[in-house]
CSV table of C-alpha atoms and ligand atoms in Angstrom, one decimal:
chain,number,residue,atom,x,y,z
A,1,MET,CA,6.5,8.3,-82.6
A,2,GLN,CA,3.4,10.4,-83.1
A,3,ASP,CA,0.7,7.8,-82.4
A,4,GLY,CA,2.1,6.5,-79.1
A,5,ALA,CA,-1.3,6.4,-77.5
A,6,THR,CA,-2.6,3.6,-79.7
A,7,GLN,CA,0.4,1.8,-81.1
A,8,LEU,CA,3.0,0.1,-78.9
A,9,PRO,CA,6.6,0.9,-79.7
A,10,GLU,CA,8.8,-1.9,-81.1
A,11,ASP,CA,10.0,-4.4,-78.6
A,12,TRP,CA,7.5,-3.2,-76.1
A,13,GLU,CA,6.6,-5.9,-73.5
A,14,ARG,CA,7.1,-8.5,-76.1
A,15,SER,CA,7.3,-11.6,-74.0
A,16,VAL,CA,5.6,-11.0,-70.7
A,17,PRO,CA,1.8,-10.7,-70.4
A,18,GLU,CA,0.3,-7.6,-69.1
A,19,PRO,CA,-1.0,-8.0,-65.5
A,20,ASN,CA,-4.5,-6.8,-65.3
A,21,TYR,CA,-4.4,-3.8,-62.9
A,22,ALA,CA,-7.5,-1.6,-62.5
A,23,ILE,CA,-6.8,2.1,-63.2
A,24,GLU,CA,-7.8,3.7,-59.9
A,25,LEU,CA,-6.1,7.1,-60.6
A,26,THR,CA,-7.4,9.9,-62.8
A,27,PRO,CA,-4.7,11.8,-64.6
A,28,PRO,CA,-5.0,15.5,-63.6
A,29,ASP,CA,-5.3,18.3,-66.2
A,30,ILE,CA,-1.8,19.9,-66.2
A,31,GLU,CA,-2.6,22.4,-68.9
A,32,PRO,CA,-3.1,25.2,-66.3
A,33,TYR,CA,0.6,24.6,-65.3
A,34,ARG,CA,2.0,24.9,-68.8
A,35,PRO,CA,2.8,28.7,-68.7
A,36,GLY,CA,4.6,28.4,-65.4
A,37,ASN,CA,6.8,31.4,-64.5
A,38,THR,CA,10.3,30.3,-65.6
A,39,GLY,CA,10.1,30.6,-69.4
A,40,ILE,CA,10.1,26.8,-69.6
A,41,ASP,CA,6.7,25.1,-70.1
A,42,TYR,CA,5.4,23.2,-67.1
A,43,VAL,CA,8.0,24.5,-64.7
A,44,THR,CA,7.1,26.8,-61.8
A,45,THR,CA,9.5,28.3,-59.3
A,46,PHE,CA,8.4,29.8,-56.0
A,47,ASP,CA,10.9,32.0,-54.3
A,48,SER,CA,10.4,32.7,-50.6
A,49,GLY,CA,12.8,35.6,-50.6
A,50,ILE,CA,14.5,34.0,-47.6
A,51,ALA,CA,17.9,32.2,-47.7
A,52,GLY,CA,17.6,28.5,-48.1
A,53,PRO,CA,18.1,25.6,-50.5
A,54,HIS,CA,16.6,25.4,-54.0
A,55,VAL,CA,14.5,22.3,-53.9
A,56,LEU,CA,13.2,20.7,-57.1
A,57,VAL,CA,10.3,18.2,-57.2
A,58,THR,CA,9.7,16.5,-60.6
A,59,ALA,CA,6.8,14.4,-61.9
A,60,LEU,CA,6.1,12.6,-65.2
A,61,THR,CA,9.7,11.8,-65.9
A,62,HIS,CA,7.8,8.8,-67.3
A,63,GLY,CA,4.6,10.0,-68.9
A,64,ASN,CA,2.4,7.2,-67.7
A,65,GLU,CA,3.4,7.5,-64.0
A,66,ILE,CA,0.6,9.8,-63.0
A,67,CYS,CA,1.0,9.7,-59.2
A,68,GLY,CA,3.6,12.4,-59.4
A,69,ALA,CA,1.4,14.7,-61.4
A,70,ILE,CA,-1.3,14.1,-58.8
A,71,ALA,CA,1.1,15.1,-56.0
A,72,LEU,CA,2.1,18.3,-57.8
A,73,ASP,CA,-1.5,19.1,-58.7
A,74,ARG,CA,-2.4,18.8,-55.0
A,75,PHE,CA,0.4,21.0,-54.0
A,76,PHE,CA,-0.6,23.7,-56.4
A,77,ARG,CA,-4.3,23.5,-55.5
A,78,ALA,CA,-3.4,23.8,-51.8
A,79,GLY,CA,-1.7,27.1,-52.5
A,80,LEU,CA,1.4,26.2,-50.5
A,81,ARG,CA,4.6,28.2,-50.7
A,82,PRO,CA,8.1,27.6,-49.5
A,83,ARG,CA,9.0,29.0,-46.1
A,84,GLN,CA,12.7,29.4,-47.1
A,85,GLY,CA,14.8,29.1,-50.2
A,86,LYS,CA,13.2,28.3,-53.5
A,87,LEU,CA,10.9,25.5,-54.7
A,88,THR,CA,10.6,24.4,-58.3
A,89,LEU,CA,7.9,22.0,-59.5
A,90,ALA,CA,8.3,20.5,-62.9
A,91,PHE,CA,6.2,18.1,-65.1
A,92,ASP,CA,9.0,16.6,-67.1
A,93,ASN,CA,7.6,14.6,-70.0
A,94,ALA,CA,4.3,16.4,-70.6
A,95,ALA,CA,4.4,15.4,-74.3
A,96,ALA,CA,4.3,11.7,-73.4
A,97,TYR,CA,1.7,12.3,-70.7
A,98,GLY,CA,-0.5,14.0,-73.3
A,99,ASN,CA,-0.7,10.6,-75.0
A,100,PHE,CA,-2.0,8.9,-71.9
A,101,ASP,CA,-4.8,6.5,-72.8
A,102,PRO,CA,-6.3,4.4,-70.0
A,103,ARG,CA,-7.0,1.6,-72.6
A,104,VAL,CA,-3.2,1.3,-73.3
A,105,PRO,CA,-1.8,2.9,-70.1
A,106,THR,CA,1.8,1.6,-70.6
A,107,ALA,CA,2.2,3.2,-74.0
A,108,SER,CA,2.7,6.7,-72.8
A,109,ARG,CA,6.0,6.1,-70.9
A,110,PHE,CA,7.8,8.2,-73.5
A,111,VAL,CA,7.4,9.5,-77.0
A,112,ASP,CA,10.7,8.6,-78.6
A,113,GLU,CA,13.0,7.3,-75.9
A,114,ASP,CA,13.3,7.1,-72.1
A,115,PHE,CA,13.8,10.6,-70.7
A,116,ASN,CA,15.5,9.1,-67.7
A,117,ARG,CA,18.5,7.5,-69.6
A,118,LEU,CA,19.8,10.8,-71.1
A,119,TRP,CA,21.4,12.5,-68.2
A,120,SER,CA,25.1,12.7,-69.2
A,121,PRO,CA,26.8,15.8,-70.6
A,122,ALA,CA,27.9,13.7,-73.6
A,123,THR,CA,24.3,12.9,-74.5
A,124,LEU,CA,22.8,16.3,-73.6
A,125,ASP,CA,25.6,18.1,-75.5
A,126,GLY,CA,25.6,15.6,-78.4
A,127,PRO,CA,24.0,15.8,-81.8
A,128,ARG,CA,21.2,13.4,-81.3
A,129,GLN,CA,17.6,14.7,-81.5
A,130,SER,CA,14.4,13.3,-79.9
A,131,THR,CA,11.3,14.6,-78.1
A,132,GLU,CA,12.8,13.6,-74.8
A,133,LEU,CA,16.3,15.0,-75.5
A,134,ALA,CA,14.8,18.4,-76.5
A,135,ARG,CA,12.9,18.4,-73.2
A,136,ALA,CA,15.9,17.3,-71.1
A,137,ARG,CA,18.0,20.1,-72.7
A,138,GLU,CA,15.2,22.6,-71.7
A,139,LEU,CA,15.2,21.3,-68.1
A,140,ARG,CA,18.9,21.0,-67.7
A,141,ALA,CA,19.4,24.6,-66.3
A,142,ILE,CA,16.7,23.9,-63.7
A,143,VAL,CA,18.4,20.6,-62.6
A,144,ASP,CA,21.8,22.3,-62.6
A,145,ALA,CA,20.4,25.1,-60.3
A,146,ALA,CA,18.7,22.8,-57.8
A,147,ASP,CA,20.4,21.8,-54.5
A,148,PHE,CA,17.9,18.9,-53.8
A,149,LEU,CA,15.8,16.8,-56.2
A,150,LEU,CA,12.9,14.5,-55.6
A,151,ASP,CA,11.8,12.7,-58.7
A,152,ILE,CA,8.4,10.9,-58.3
A,153,HIS,CA,7.8,7.6,-60.2
A,154,SER,CA,5.7,4.5,-60.0
A,155,MET,CA,6.2,0.9,-61.1
A,156,GLN,CA,4.8,-1.8,-63.4
A,157,TYR,CA,4.1,-4.3,-60.6
A,158,ALA,CA,2.2,-3.8,-57.4
A,159,THR,CA,5.0,-4.2,-54.8
A,160,ALA,CA,6.1,-2.2,-51.8
A,161,PRO,CA,7.3,1.3,-52.6
A,162,LEU,CA,11.0,1.8,-53.0
A,163,MET,CA,13.2,4.9,-52.4
A,164,LEU,CA,16.0,4.9,-54.9
A,165,ALA,CA,18.9,6.6,-53.1
A,166,GLY,CA,21.7,5.9,-55.6
A,167,THR,CA,25.2,5.1,-54.3
A,168,LEU,CA,26.0,8.1,-52.1
A,169,GLN,CA,25.7,8.1,-48.3
A,170,ARG,CA,24.3,11.6,-48.1
A,171,SER,CA,21.3,10.4,-50.2
A,172,VAL,CA,20.7,7.4,-47.9
A,173,ALA,CA,20.9,9.7,-44.9
A,174,LEU,CA,18.2,12.0,-46.5
A,175,ALA,CA,16.0,9.0,-47.3
A,176,ARG,CA,16.2,8.0,-43.6
A,177,GLN,CA,15.3,11.6,-42.6
A,178,VAL,CA,12.3,11.5,-44.9
A,179,GLY,CA,11.4,8.3,-43.0
A,180,ILE,CA,9.2,6.6,-45.6
A,181,PRO,CA,9.0,4.2,-47.4
A,182,GLU,CA,10.3,1.2,-45.5
A,183,LEU,CA,12.6,0.1,-48.3
A,184,ILE,CA,15.6,2.2,-49.4
A,185,MET,CA,17.4,0.8,-52.4
A,186,CYS,CA,21.1,1.8,-53.2
A,187,ASP,CA,21.9,1.4,-56.8
A,188,ALA,CA,24.0,2.8,-59.6
A,189,GLY,CA,21.3,2.9,-62.3
A,190,HIS,CA,21.2,1.5,-65.8
A,191,ALA,CA,23.7,0.6,-68.6
A,192,ALA,CA,21.3,2.2,-71.1
A,193,GLY,CA,22.2,5.7,-69.6
A,194,PRO,CA,22.2,7.8,-66.5
A,195,ARG,CA,19.1,9.0,-64.7
A,196,MET,CA,18.3,12.6,-63.8
A,197,ARG,CA,18.8,11.7,-60.2
A,198,ASP,CA,22.5,10.7,-61.0
A,199,TYR,CA,23.3,13.7,-63.1
A,200,GLY,CA,26.0,16.2,-62.3
A,201,GLY,CA,26.4,17.1,-58.7
A,202,PHE,CA,23.7,14.7,-57.7
A,203,GLY,CA,26.0,11.8,-58.5
A,204,ASP,CA,29.3,13.5,-57.4
A,205,PRO,CA,30.8,12.4,-54.1
A,206,ALA,CA,32.4,15.9,-53.8
A,207,SER,CA,29.2,17.8,-54.2
A,208,SER,CA,26.5,18.4,-51.6
A,209,LYS,CA,23.7,18.3,-54.1
A,210,THR,CA,21.4,15.4,-53.1
A,211,ALA,CA,18.7,13.5,-55.1
A,212,LEU,CA,16.1,10.9,-54.3
A,213,LEU,CA,13.8,9.0,-56.6
A,214,ILE,CA,10.6,7.5,-55.2
A,215,GLU,CA,8.9,4.5,-56.8
A,216,SER,CA,5.6,5.1,-55.2
A,217,GLY,CA,3.8,1.8,-56.0
A,218,GLN,CA,2.0,0.4,-59.0
A,219,HIS,CA,1.3,2.9,-61.8
A,220,TRP,CA,-2.5,3.0,-61.5
A,221,GLU,CA,-3.1,2.2,-57.8
A,222,ARG,CA,-4.7,4.8,-55.5
A,223,ARG,CA,-2.0,4.1,-52.9
A,224,ALA,CA,0.7,5.3,-55.3
A,225,ALA,CA,-0.7,8.8,-55.3
A,226,GLU,CA,-0.8,8.8,-51.5
A,227,VAL,CA,2.8,7.5,-51.2
A,228,GLY,CA,4.1,10.0,-53.8
A,229,THR,CA,2.3,12.9,-52.0
A,230,ASP,CA,3.5,11.9,-48.5
A,231,VAL,CA,7.1,11.4,-49.6
A,232,MET,CA,7.0,14.8,-51.4
A,233,LEU,CA,5.6,16.5,-48.3
A,234,ARG,CA,8.0,14.9,-45.9
A,235,PHE,CA,11.0,15.6,-48.2
A,236,LEU,CA,9.9,19.3,-48.2
A,237,VAL,CA,9.5,19.3,-44.4
A,238,VAL,CA,13.0,17.8,-43.8
A,239,LEU,CA,14.5,20.4,-46.0
A,240,GLY,CA,12.7,23.3,-44.3
A,241,THR,CA,10.7,24.2,-47.4
A,242,LEU,CA,7.4,23.5,-45.6
A,243,THR,CA,6.5,23.2,-41.9
A,244,GLU,CA,4.9,20.1,-40.6
A,245,GLU,CA,1.7,22.2,-40.1
A,246,ASP,CA,1.8,23.2,-43.8
A,247,ALA,CA,2.2,19.7,-45.0
A,248,ALA,CA,-0.1,17.6,-42.7
A,249,PRO,CA,-3.5,18.6,-44.2
A,250,LEU,CA,-2.4,17.2,-47.6
A,251,GLY,CA,-0.9,14.0,-46.2
A,252,GLY,CA,-2.5,10.6,-46.5
A,253,PRO,CA,-3.6,8.3,-43.6
A,254,ASP,CA,0.0,7.1,-43.1
A,255,PHE,CA,1.6,10.6,-43.3
A,256,PRO,CA,2.8,10.5,-39.6
A,257,SER,CA,4.1,6.9,-39.7
A,258,ARG,CA,7.7,6.0,-38.7
A,259,PRO,CA,8.3,2.5,-40.0
A,260,ARG,CA,11.6,0.7,-39.5
A,261,GLN,CA,13.5,1.3,-42.7
A,262,ARG,CA,15.6,-1.4,-44.4
A,263,ILE,CA,18.3,-1.0,-47.1
A,264,ILE,CA,18.7,-3.1,-50.2
A,265,GLN,CA,22.2,-2.9,-51.6
A,266,VAL,CA,22.0,-3.5,-55.4
A,267,THR,CA,25.0,-5.3,-56.6
A,268,GLU,CA,24.2,-5.5,-60.3
A,269,ALA,CA,21.8,-4.7,-63.0
A,270,VAL,CA,21.1,-7.5,-65.4
A,271,THR,CA,21.4,-5.8,-68.8
A,272,ILE,CA,19.9,-7.7,-71.8
A,273,THR,CA,22.6,-8.5,-74.4
A,274,GLY,CA,20.6,-10.8,-76.7
A,275,GLU,CA,17.6,-10.6,-79.0
A,276,ARG,CA,15.4,-12.5,-76.7
A,277,PHE,CA,15.3,-12.4,-72.9
A,278,GLU,CA,12.9,-14.5,-70.8
A,279,PHE,CA,12.4,-14.9,-67.1
A,280,VAL,CA,11.8,-18.5,-66.0
A,281,LYS,CA,9.0,-17.3,-63.7
A,282,ASP,CA,6.5,-14.5,-63.5
A,283,TYR,CA,8.6,-12.4,-61.1
A,284,ARG,CA,7.0,-9.3,-59.7
A,285,GLY,CA,9.8,-7.9,-57.6
A,286,LEU,CA,11.2,-8.2,-54.1
A,287,GLU,CA,11.3,-12.0,-54.2
A,288,VAL,CA,14.2,-13.3,-52.1
A,289,LEU,CA,15.8,-16.4,-53.7
A,290,PRO,CA,17.5,-18.3,-50.9
A,291,LYS,CA,20.0,-20.4,-53.0
A,292,LYS,CA,23.0,-19.0,-54.9
A,293,GLY,CA,22.9,-20.2,-58.5
A,294,THR,CA,19.1,-20.2,-58.9
A,295,LEU,CA,18.1,-19.8,-62.5
A,296,ILE,CA,16.1,-16.7,-63.1
A,297,GLY,CA,16.1,-16.1,-66.8
A,298,ARG,CA,17.7,-16.8,-70.2
A,299,ASP,CA,19.3,-14.2,-72.4
A,300,ASP,CA,19.4,-15.7,-75.9
A,301,GLY,CA,19.6,-19.0,-74.2
A,302,ARG,CA,22.4,-17.9,-71.9
A,303,GLU,CA,21.5,-18.8,-68.3
A,304,VAL,CA,21.2,-15.9,-65.8
A,305,ARG,CA,21.6,-17.2,-62.2
A,306,THR,CA,21.6,-15.5,-58.8
A,307,PRO,CA,25.2,-14.7,-57.7
A,308,TYR,CA,24.7,-15.3,-54.0
A,309,ASP,CA,22.3,-16.6,-51.4
A,310,ASP,CA,19.2,-14.6,-50.4
A,311,CYS,CA,19.3,-12.6,-53.6
A,312,VAL,CA,16.5,-10.0,-53.9
A,313,LEU,CA,15.0,-9.4,-57.3
A,314,ILE,CA,14.2,-5.7,-57.9
A,315,MET,CA,11.8,-4.3,-60.4
A,316,PRO,CA,11.8,-7.0,-63.1
A,317,SER,CA,10.9,-5.3,-66.3
A,318,ARG,CA,8.3,-6.2,-68.9
A,319,ARG,CA,10.3,-4.1,-71.5
A,320,LEU,CA,12.7,-6.9,-72.4
A,321,ALA,CA,14.7,-5.3,-75.2
A,322,LYS,CA,18.4,-5.5,-75.9
A,323,GLY,CA,20.5,-3.0,-73.9
A,324,GLN,CA,17.7,-2.5,-71.3
A,325,THR,CA,17.8,-3.6,-67.7
A,326,ALA,CA,15.8,-6.8,-67.2
A,327,VAL,CA,16.1,-6.8,-63.4
A,328,ARG,CA,18.3,-5.6,-60.6
A,329,LEU,CA,19.9,-7.9,-58.0
A,330,GLY,CA,20.6,-7.0,-54.5
A,331,ARG,CA,20.6,-8.0,-50.9
A,332,TYR,CA,19.3,-6.7,-47.6
A,333,ALA,CA,22.1,-4.7,-46.0
A,334,GLU,CA,20.3,-4.3,-42.7
B,1,ZN,ZN1,9.5,5.8,-63.8
């Protein structure tokens, strides 16, 4: 839709009130990065000229998640360059970001549809058209060319940051090498469609391509920009793209921290099948419900209950529309 900045899309956050978070982050001007050097708007590749992996860091997969844009802007301003291999920095959904309005900050998540549910060959090669599909088709060659991907996101509710490592062991191992945040979540994604981090070799057990997605914190909190930046820097150090000395000056106060990391194994996504989904409580995420069978919501009246003891609720959504994920369920694996 054209007027996404002022009018909420249909079904948008219909039944859950908006928590009142202060907007602590200022969206950076990304216009200087539009020309790039790849022939694709808002995509820049630095080539060290030395053998090494091609590393891709992406921001604004969701147009209202500005912490990633801040992280990339900081990187560009610092004038850093890869020590080996190639580094590509991409602002994914610049069109949605262009609609960002601090008075309606959630409205600029996308223009027509969620960019991060389009990443299957069937959808990308299919006949459908949308602002996000056109952009995904533009970016596809870059995602195909990358050996490693970090996709920087933020969340609706202010909970602890989460590294989304998918289902493959090599991604979990990389998340442990990065070392932050404390929580690593292993999940298969959404029924509504595959994420960029699961696309092609990134989701293929036989490939060595490895992707991580960081949920840096609440969309508008200052801390989310620090976490997004620190995770990006540490990801680049682990892969040899930057040295520790290159990265440290851009790091936040917790840049050198080494917390004990825990893994949450996601067992299922609760996908909304009815016209009206309601949670029974105002869940914010990472609640641990001790008793199996605890009622958490109703989907057109059908009761949704926890399948086991000590069930962790992950990223309950306020976009409670049919076909979308209401919440993911998991348990601490260690
Ligand atoms: Zn996101």
